[in-house]
CSV table of N, CA and C in Angstrom, one decimal:
chain,number,residue,atom,x,y,z
A,1,MET,N,-2.2,12.5,15.5
A,1,MET,CA,-3.1,12.0,14.6
A,1,MET,C,-2.3,11.3,13.5
A,2,ARG,N,-2.6,10.1,13.1
A,2,ARG,CA,-1.9,9.3,12.1
A,2,ARG,C,-2.8,8.5,11.3
A,3,VAL,N,-2.5,8.4,10.0
A,3,VAL,CA,-3.2,7.5,9.1
A,3,VAL,C,-2.5,6.2,9.2
A,4,VAL,N,-3.1,5.2,9.8
A,4,VAL,CA,-2.4,3.9,10.1
A,4,VAL,C,-2.7,2.9,9.0
A,5,GLU,N,-3.7,3.1,8.2
A,5,GLU,CA,-4.0,2.2,7.1
A,5,GLU,C,-4.8,2.9,6.1
A,6,ALA,N,-4.5,2.6,4.8
A,6,ALA,CA,-5.3,3.1,3.7
A,6,ALA,C,-5.2,2.1,2.6
A,7,GLU,N,-6.3,1.5,2.2
A,7,GLU,CA,-6.3,0.4,1.2
A,7,GLU,C,-7.6,0.3,0.6
A,8,ALA,N,-7.6,-0.3,-0.6
A,8,ALA,CA,-8.8,-0.6,-1.3
A,8,ALA,C,-8.7,-2.1,-1.8
A,9,ALA,N,-9.8,-2.8,-1.8
A,9,ALA,CA,-9.7,-4.2,-2.2
A,9,ALA,C,-9.6,-4.2,-3.8
A,10,GLN,N,-9.0,-5.3,-4.3
A,10,GLN,CA,-8.9,-5.5,-5.7
A,10,GLN,C,-10.2,-5.4,-6.4
A,11,VAL,N,-10.2,-4.9,-7.6
A,11,VAL,CA,-11.4,-4.6,-8.3
A,11,VAL,C,-11.2,-4.9,-9.8
A,12,ALA,N,-12.3,-5.3,-10.5
A,12,ALA,CA,-12.2,-5.5,-11.9
A,12,ALA,C,-12.3,-4.2,-12.7
A,13,PRO,N,-11.6,-4.1,-13.8
A,13,PRO,CA,-11.8,-2.8,-14.6
A,13,PRO,C,-13.2,-2.5,-14.8
A,14,GLY,N,-13.6,-1.2,-14.5
A,14,GLY,CA,-14.9,-0.7,-14.6
A,14,GLY,C,-15.7,-1.0,-13.3
A,15,GLY,N,-15.1,-1.7,-12.4
A,15,GLY,CA,-15.8,-2.0,-11.1
A,15,GLY,C,-15.7,-1.0,-10.1
A,16,THR,N,-16.4,-1.2,-9.0
A,16,THR,CA,-16.3,-0.3,-7.8
A,16,THR,C,-15.8,-1.0,-6.6
A,17,THR,N,-15.0,-0.3,-5.8
A,17,THR,CA,-14.4,-0.8,-4.6
A,17,THR,C,-14.5,0.3,-3.6
A,18,THR,N,-14.1,0.1,-2.4
A,18,THR,CA,-14.1,1.2,-1.4
A,18,THR,C,-12.7,1.4,-0.8
A,19,LEU,N,-12.2,2.6,-0.8
A,19,LEU,CA,-11.0,3.0,-0.1
A,19,LEU,C,-11.4,3.1,1.4
A,20,ARG,N,-10.7,2.4,2.2
A,20,ARG,CA,-10.9,2.5,3.7
A,20,ARG,C,-9.6,2.9,4.3
A,21,ALA,N,-9.7,4.0,5.1
A,21,ALA,CA,-8.5,4.5,5.8
A,21,ALA,C,-8.9,4.5,7.3
A,22,LEU,N,-7.9,4.2,8.1
A,22,LEU,CA,-8.0,4.2,9.5
A,22,LEU,C,-7.1,5.3,10.1
A,23,ILE,N,-7.7,6.1,10.9
A,23,ILE,CA,-7.0,7.3,11.4
A,23,ILE,C,-7.0,7.1,13.0
A,24,ALA,N,-5.8,7.2,13.6
A,24,ALA,CA,-5.7,7.0,15.0
A,24,ALA,C,-5.2,8.2,15.7
A,25,ASN,N,-5.6,8.4,16.9
A,25,ASN,CA,-5.1,9.4,17.8
A,25,ASN,C,-4.2,8.8,18.8
A,26,TYR,N,-2.8,8.8,18.6
A,26,TYR,CA,-1.9,8.3,19.5
A,26,TYR,C,-1.5,9.2,20.6
A,27,GLY,N,-2.1,10.4,20.6
A,27,GLY,CA,-1.8,11.3,21.7
A,27,GLY,C,-0.7,12.3,21.4
A,28,PRO,N,-0.4,13.1,22.5
A,28,PRO,CA,-0.5,12.8,23.9
A,28,PRO,C,-1.9,13.1,24.5
A,29,ASP,N,-2.7,13.8,23.7
A,29,ASP,CA,-4.0,14.3,24.2
A,29,ASP,C,-5.2,13.9,23.3
A,30,PRO,N,-6.4,14.0,23.9
A,30,PRO,CA,-7.6,13.8,23.0
A,30,PRO,C,-7.7,15.0,22.1
A,31,THR,N,-8.3,14.9,20.9
A,31,THR,CA,-8.6,16.0,20.0
A,31,THR,C,-10.1,16.3,20.2
A,32,ASP,N,-10.4,17.5,20.7
A,32,ASP,CA,-11.8,17.8,20.9
A,32,ASP,C,-12.4,18.6,19.7
A,33,ALA,N,-11.5,19.1,18.8
A,33,ALA,CA,-12.0,19.8,17.6
A,33,ALA,C,-12.2,18.9,16.4
A,34,ASN,N,-13.0,19.5,15.4
A,34,ASN,CA,-13.1,18.8,14.2
A,34,ASN,C,-11.7,18.5,13.6
A,35,PHE,N,-11.6,17.5,12.8
A,35,PHE,CA,-10.3,17.3,12.1
A,35,PHE,C,-10.5,17.0,10.7
A,36,ALA,N,-9.6,17.4,9.8
A,36,ALA,CA,-9.7,17.3,8.4
A,36,ALA,C,-8.8,16.2,7.8
A,37,VAL,N,-9.4,15.6,6.7
A,37,VAL,CA,-8.7,14.6,6.0
A,37,VAL,C,-8.7,14.9,4.5
A,38,LYS,N,-7.6,14.9,3.8
A,38,LYS,CA,-7.6,15.1,2.4
A,38,LYS,C,-7.3,13.8,1.7
A,39,VAL,N,-8.0,13.5,0.7
A,39,VAL,CA,-7.8,12.3,-0.1
A,39,VAL,C,-7.5,12.6,-1.5
A,40,ARG,N,-6.4,12.0,-2.0
A,40,ARG,CA,-6.1,12.1,-3.5
A,40,ARG,C,-6.3,10.8,-4.1
A,41,ILE,N,-7.2,10.7,-5.0
A,41,ILE,CA,-7.6,9.4,-5.7
A,41,ILE,C,-6.7,9.2,-6.9
A,42,PRO,N,-6.2,8.0,-7.1
A,42,PRO,CA,-5.3,7.8,-8.3
A,42,PRO,C,-6.0,8.2,-9.6
A,43,ALA,N,-5.2,8.5,-10.6
A,43,ALA,CA,-5.7,8.7,-12.0
A,43,ALA,C,-6.4,7.5,-12.5
A,44,ARG,N,-7.5,7.7,-13.2
A,44,ARG,CA,-8.3,6.6,-13.8
A,44,ARG,C,-9.2,5.9,-12.8
A,45,VAL,N,-9.3,6.5,-11.6
A,45,VAL,CA,-10.2,6.1,-10.6
A,45,VAL,C,-11.0,7.3,-10.2
A,46,THR,N,-12.3,7.1,-10.0
A,46,THR,CA,-13.2,8.2,-9.7
A,46,THR,C,-14.0,7.9,-8.4
A,47,PRO,N,-14.0,8.9,-7.5
A,47,PRO,CA,-14.8,8.8,-6.3
A,47,PRO,C,-16.3,8.8,-6.7
A,48,VAL,N,-17.1,7.9,-6.1
A,48,VAL,CA,-18.5,7.9,-6.5
A,48,VAL,C,-19.5,8.1,-5.4
A,49,GLY,N,-19.1,8.0,-4.2
A,49,GLY,CA,-20.0,8.2,-3.0
A,49,GLY,C,-21.0,7.1,-2.9
A,50,PRO,N,-21.8,7.1,-1.9
A,50,PRO,CA,-21.8,8.1,-0.8
A,50,PRO,C,-20.5,7.8,0.1
A,51,TYR,N,-20.1,8.9,0.7
A,51,TYR,CA,-18.8,8.9,1.5
A,51,TYR,C,-19.1,8.8,3.0
A,52,PHE,N,-18.1,8.4,3.7
A,52,PHE,CA,-18.1,8.5,5.2
A,52,PHE,C,-16.8,9.0,5.6
A,53,PRO,N,-16.8,10.2,6.3
A,53,PRO,CA,-18.0,10.9,6.7
A,53,PRO,C,-18.8,11.5,5.5
A,54,GLY,N,-20.0,11.9,5.8
A,54,GLY,CA,-20.9,12.3,4.7
A,54,GLY,C,-20.6,13.7,4.2
A,55,ASP,N,-19.7,14.5,4.8
A,55,ASP,CA,-19.5,15.8,4.3
A,55,ASP,C,-18.2,15.9,3.5
A,56,CYS,N,-17.8,14.8,2.9
A,56,CYS,CA,-16.6,14.9,2.0
A,56,CYS,C,-17.0,15.7,0.7
A,57,ARG,N,-16.2,16.6,0.3
A,57,ARG,CA,-16.5,17.5,-0.8
A,57,ARG,C,-15.3,17.4,-1.8
A,58,PRO,N,-15.5,17.7,-3.1
A,58,PRO,CA,-14.4,17.8,-4.0
A,58,PRO,C,-13.4,18.9,-3.6
A,59,ASP,N,-12.1,18.6,-3.8
A,59,ASP,CA,-11.1,19.6,-3.4
A,59,ASP,C,-10.9,20.5,-4.6
A,60,PRO,N,-11.2,21.8,-4.5
A,60,PRO,CA,-11.1,22.6,-5.7
A,60,PRO,C,-9.6,22.8,-6.1
A,61,ALA,N,-8.7,22.5,-5.3
A,61,ALA,CA,-7.3,22.7,-5.6
A,61,ALA,C,-6.6,21.5,-6.3
A,62,GLU,N,-7.3,20.4,-6.2
A,62,GLU,CA,-6.7,19.1,-6.8
A,62,GLU,C,-7.7,18.3,-7.5
A,63,ALA,N,-7.5,18.0,-8.8
A,63,ALA,CA,-8.4,17.1,-9.5
A,63,ALA,C,-8.4,15.8,-8.9
A,64,ASN,N,-9.6,15.2,-8.8
A,64,ASN,CA,-9.8,13.9,-8.2
A,64,ASN,C,-9.4,13.8,-6.7
A,65,GLY,N,-9.5,15.0,-6.1
A,65,GLY,CA,-9.3,15.0,-4.6
A,65,GLY,C,-10.5,15.3,-3.8
A,66,LEU,N,-10.5,14.9,-2.6
A,66,LEU,CA,-11.7,15.2,-1.7
A,66,LEU,C,-11.2,15.8,-0.4
A,67,ASP,N,-11.9,16.7,0.2
A,67,ASP,CA,-11.7,17.2,1.5
A,67,ASP,C,-12.8,16.7,2.4
A,68,CYS,N,-12.4,16.0,3.5
A,68,CYS,CA,-13.4,15.5,4.4
A,68,CYS,C,-13.2,16.0,5.8
A,69,THR,N,-14.3,16.2,6.5
A,69,THR,CA,-14.2,16.7,7.9
A,69,THR,C,-14.9,15.8,8.8
A,70,PHE,N,-14.3,15.3,9.9
A,70,PHE,CA,-14.9,14.6,10.9
A,70,PHE,C,-15.4,15.6,12.0
A,71,ASP,N,-16.7,15.7,12.2
A,71,ASP,CA,-17.2,16.8,13.0
A,71,ASP,C,-17.2,16.6,14.5
A,72,THR,N,-16.5,15.5,14.9
A,72,THR,CA,-16.3,15.3,16.3
A,72,THR,C,-14.8,15.1,16.5
A,73,GLY,N,-14.3,15.3,17.7
A,73,GLY,CA,-12.9,15.1,18.0
A,73,GLY,C,-12.6,13.6,18.0
A,74,LEU,N,-11.4,13.2,18.4
A,74,LEU,CA,-11.0,11.8,18.5
A,74,LEU,C,-10.3,11.6,19.8
A,75,PRO,N,-11.0,10.8,20.7
A,75,PRO,CA,-10.4,10.6,22.0
A,75,PRO,C,-9.0,9.9,21.9
A,76,LEU,N,-8.2,10.1,22.9
A,76,LEU,CA,-6.9,9.5,23.0
A,76,LEU,C,-7.0,7.9,22.8
A,77,LEU,N,-6.1,7.4,21.9
A,77,LEU,CA,-6.0,6.0,21.7
A,77,LEU,C,-7.3,5.4,21.0
A,78,ARG,N,-8.0,6.2,20.2
A,78,ARG,CA,-9.2,5.8,19.5
A,78,ARG,C,-8.9,6.0,18.0
A,79,THR,N,-9.8,5.3,17.2
A,79,THR,CA,-9.6,5.4,15.8
A,79,THR,C,-10.9,5.9,15.1
A,80,ALA,N,-10.8,6.4,13.9
A,80,ALA,CA,-11.9,6.8,13.0
A,80,ALA,C,-11.7,6.2,11.7
A,81,VAL,N,-12.8,5.8,11.0
A,81,VAL,CA,-12.7,5.2,9.7
A,81,VAL,C,-13.2,6.1,8.6
A,82,LEU,N,-12.5,6.2,7.5
A,82,LEU,CA,-12.9,7.0,6.4
A,82,LEU,C,-13.2,6.0,5.3
A,83,GLU,N,-14.3,6.1,4.6
A,83,GLU,CA,-14.7,5.2,3.5
A,83,GLU,C,-15.1,6.0,2.3
A,84,ILE,N,-14.4,5.7,1.2
A,84,ILE,CA,-14.7,6.4,-0.1
A,84,ILE,C,-14.9,5.4,-1.2
A,85,PRO,N,-16.1,5.2,-1.6
A,85,PRO,CA,-16.3,4.3,-2.8
A,85,PRO,C,-15.7,4.9,-4.0
A,86,VAL,N,-15.0,4.1,-4.8
A,86,VAL,CA,-14.4,4.5,-6.0
A,86,VAL,C,-14.7,3.6,-7.2
A,87,GLN,N,-14.7,4.1,-8.4
A,87,GLN,CA,-14.9,3.3,-9.6
A,87,GLN,C,-13.7,3.4,-10.5
A,88,VAL,N,-13.2,2.2,-11.0
A,88,VAL,CA,-12.1,2.2,-11.9
A,88,VAL,C,-12.5,2.3,-13.3
A,89,ASP,N,-11.8,3.1,-14.1
A,89,ASP,CA,-12.1,3.3,-15.5
A,89,ASP,C,-12.2,2.0,-16.2
A,90,GLY,N,-13.2,1.8,-17.0
A,90,GLY,CA,-13.4,0.5,-17.8
A,90,GLY,C,-12.3,0.2,-18.7
A,91,GLY,N,-11.5,1.2,-19.1
A,91,GLY,CA,-10.4,1.0,-20.1
A,91,GLY,C,-9.1,0.5,-19.4
A,92,VAL,N,-9.1,0.4,-18.1
A,92,VAL,CA,-7.9,0.0,-17.4
A,92,VAL,C,-7.7,-1.5,-17.6
A,93,LEU,N,-6.5,-2.0,-17.8
A,93,LEU,CA,-6.3,-3.5,-18.0
A,93,LEU,C,-6.4,-4.2,-16.6
A,94,GLY,N,-6.8,-5.5,-16.7
A,94,GLY,CA,-6.7,-6.3,-15.5
A,94,GLY,C,-5.3,-6.5,-15.1
A,95,GLY,N,-5.0,-6.6,-13.8
A,95,GLY,CA,-3.7,-6.8,-13.3
A,95,GLY,C,-2.9,-5.5,-13.2
A,96,GLN,N,-3.5,-4.4,-13.4
A,96,GLN,CA,-2.8,-3.1,-13.4
A,96,GLN,C,-2.9,-2.5,-12.0
A,97,ARG,N,-1.8,-1.9,-11.5
A,97,ARG,CA,-1.7,-1.2,-10.2
A,97,ARG,C,-1.8,0.3,-10.5
A,98,LEU,N,-2.8,1.0,-10.0
A,98,LEU,CA,-3.0,2.4,-10.1
A,98,LEU,C,-2.5,3.1,-8.9
A,99,ASP,N,-1.3,3.7,-9.0
A,99,ASP,CA,-0.7,4.3,-7.9
A,99,ASP,C,-1.1,5.8,-7.8
A,100,GLY,N,-0.7,6.5,-6.8
A,100,GLY,CA,-0.9,7.9,-6.7
A,100,GLY,C,-1.9,8.3,-5.7
A,101,GLY,N,-2.5,7.3,-5.0
A,101,GLY,CA,-3.5,7.7,-4.0
A,101,GLY,C,-2.8,8.1,-2.7
A,102,LEU,N,-3.4,9.0,-2.0
A,102,LEU,CA,-2.8,9.6,-0.7
A,102,LEU,C,-3.9,10.0,0.2
A,103,VAL,N,-3.8,9.6,1.5
A,103,VAL,CA,-4.7,10.1,2.5
A,103,VAL,C,-3.9,10.8,3.5
A,104,THR,N,-4.3,12.1,3.8
A,104,THR,CA,-3.6,12.9,4.8
A,104,THR,C,-4.5,13.4,5.8
A,105,VAL,N,-4.1,13.3,7.1
A,105,VAL,CA,-4.9,13.8,8.2
A,105,VAL,C,-4.2,15.0,8.8
A,106,TYR,N,-4.9,16.0,9.2
A,106,TYR,CA,-4.4,17.2,9.8
A,106,TYR,C,-4.8,17.3,11.2
A,107,ASP,N,-3.9,17.5,12.1
A,107,ASP,CA,-4.1,17.6,13.5
A,107,ASP,C,-4.7,19.0,13.9
A,108,PRO,N,-6.0,19.1,14.3
A,108,PRO,CA,-6.6,20.4,14.6
A,108,PRO,C,-5.9,21.2,15.7
A,109,ASP,N,-5.3,20.5,16.6
A,109,ASP,CA,-4.6,21.1,17.7
A,109,ASP,C,-3.2,21.6,17.3
A,110,HIS,N,-2.7,21.1,16.2
A,110,HIS,CA,-1.4,21.5,15.7
A,110,HIS,C,-1.5,21.6,14.2
A,111,PRO,N,-2.1,22.7,13.6
A,111,PRO,CA,-2.4,22.8,12.2
A,111,PRO,C,-1.2,22.6,11.3
A,112,ASP,N,0.0,22.8,11.8
A,112,ASP,CA,1.2,22.6,11.0
A,112,ASP,C,1.7,21.2,10.9
A,113,ILE,N,1.0,20.3,11.6
A,113,ILE,CA,1.4,18.9,11.6
A,113,ILE,C,0.4,18.0,10.9
A,114,SER,N,0.9,17.2,9.9
A,114,SER,CA,0.0,16.3,9.2
A,114,SER,C,0.7,14.9,9.1
A,115,HIS,N,-0.1,13.9,8.7
A,115,HIS,CA,0.5,12.6,8.5
A,115,HIS,C,-0.2,12.0,7.3
A,116,SER,N,0.5,11.4,6.4
A,116,SER,CA,0.0,10.8,5.2
A,116,SER,C,0.3,9.3,5.0
A,117,ARG,N,-0.5,8.7,4.2
A,117,ARG,CA,-0.2,7.3,3.8
A,117,ARG,C,-0.7,7.1,2.4
A,118,ALA,N,0.2,6.6,1.6
A,118,ALA,CA,-0.1,6.3,0.2
A,118,ALA,C,-0.9,5.0,0.0
A,119,PHE,N,-1.7,5.0,-1.1
A,119,PHE,CA,-2.4,3.8,-1.4
A,119,PHE,C,-2.5,3.6,-2.9
A,120,ALA,N,-2.8,2.4,-3.4
A,120,ALA,CA,-3.0,2.2,-4.8
A,120,ALA,C,-4.3,1.3,-4.9
A,121,VAL,N,-4.8,1.4,-6.1
A,121,VAL,CA,-6.0,0.5,-6.5
A,121,VAL,C,-5.4,-0.5,-7.5
A,122,GLN,N,-5.6,-1.8,-7.2
A,122,GLN,CA,-5.2,-2.9,-8.0
A,122,GLN,C,-6.3,-3.5,-8.7
A,123,THR,N,-6.2,-3.7,-10.0
A,123,THR,CA,-7.3,-4.4,-10.7
A,123,THR,C,-6.9,-5.9,-10.8
A,124,ASN,N,-8.0,-6.7,-11.0
A,124,ASN,CA,-7.8,-8.2,-11.1
A,124,ASN,C,-8.2,-8.7,-12.5
C-alpha cells in the first residue's frame, strides 16, 4: 500500500479546496481487510467535509488530524481516492505555501508497515 499522490489545488485566502490523495496497492497480494489512512492538515487550514470515505473522524491524538477507514479491501494493482475538503484561514496571505500536510496509509496485512506523502496548500 502506497500513497502515490497527495495534493490540493491553489486556493484564495479564506477559500475552500479539496485535498485528493491516491492510494495504490502494488502488491504482492490483494488487501481484503479494511485499511486506515491518517491525514494531517497543515496549520491555518481546516478540514470542513463532507469527506470521502464518509467515515473520516477527527484524530484525538493530533490537532487538525483525521483518521479515515476504507471499509473494503483494495485489489492488487488498483487504487482508492481520498477526498478531504479544506478551508484556508482568511488571514493567510496570497501566494503563501502552507506546509505540514501528510497522508499516511497503513497496510492491514502488515500493521507495522506504512507509507506517507507530504502535501502543502498554496494560496493564490
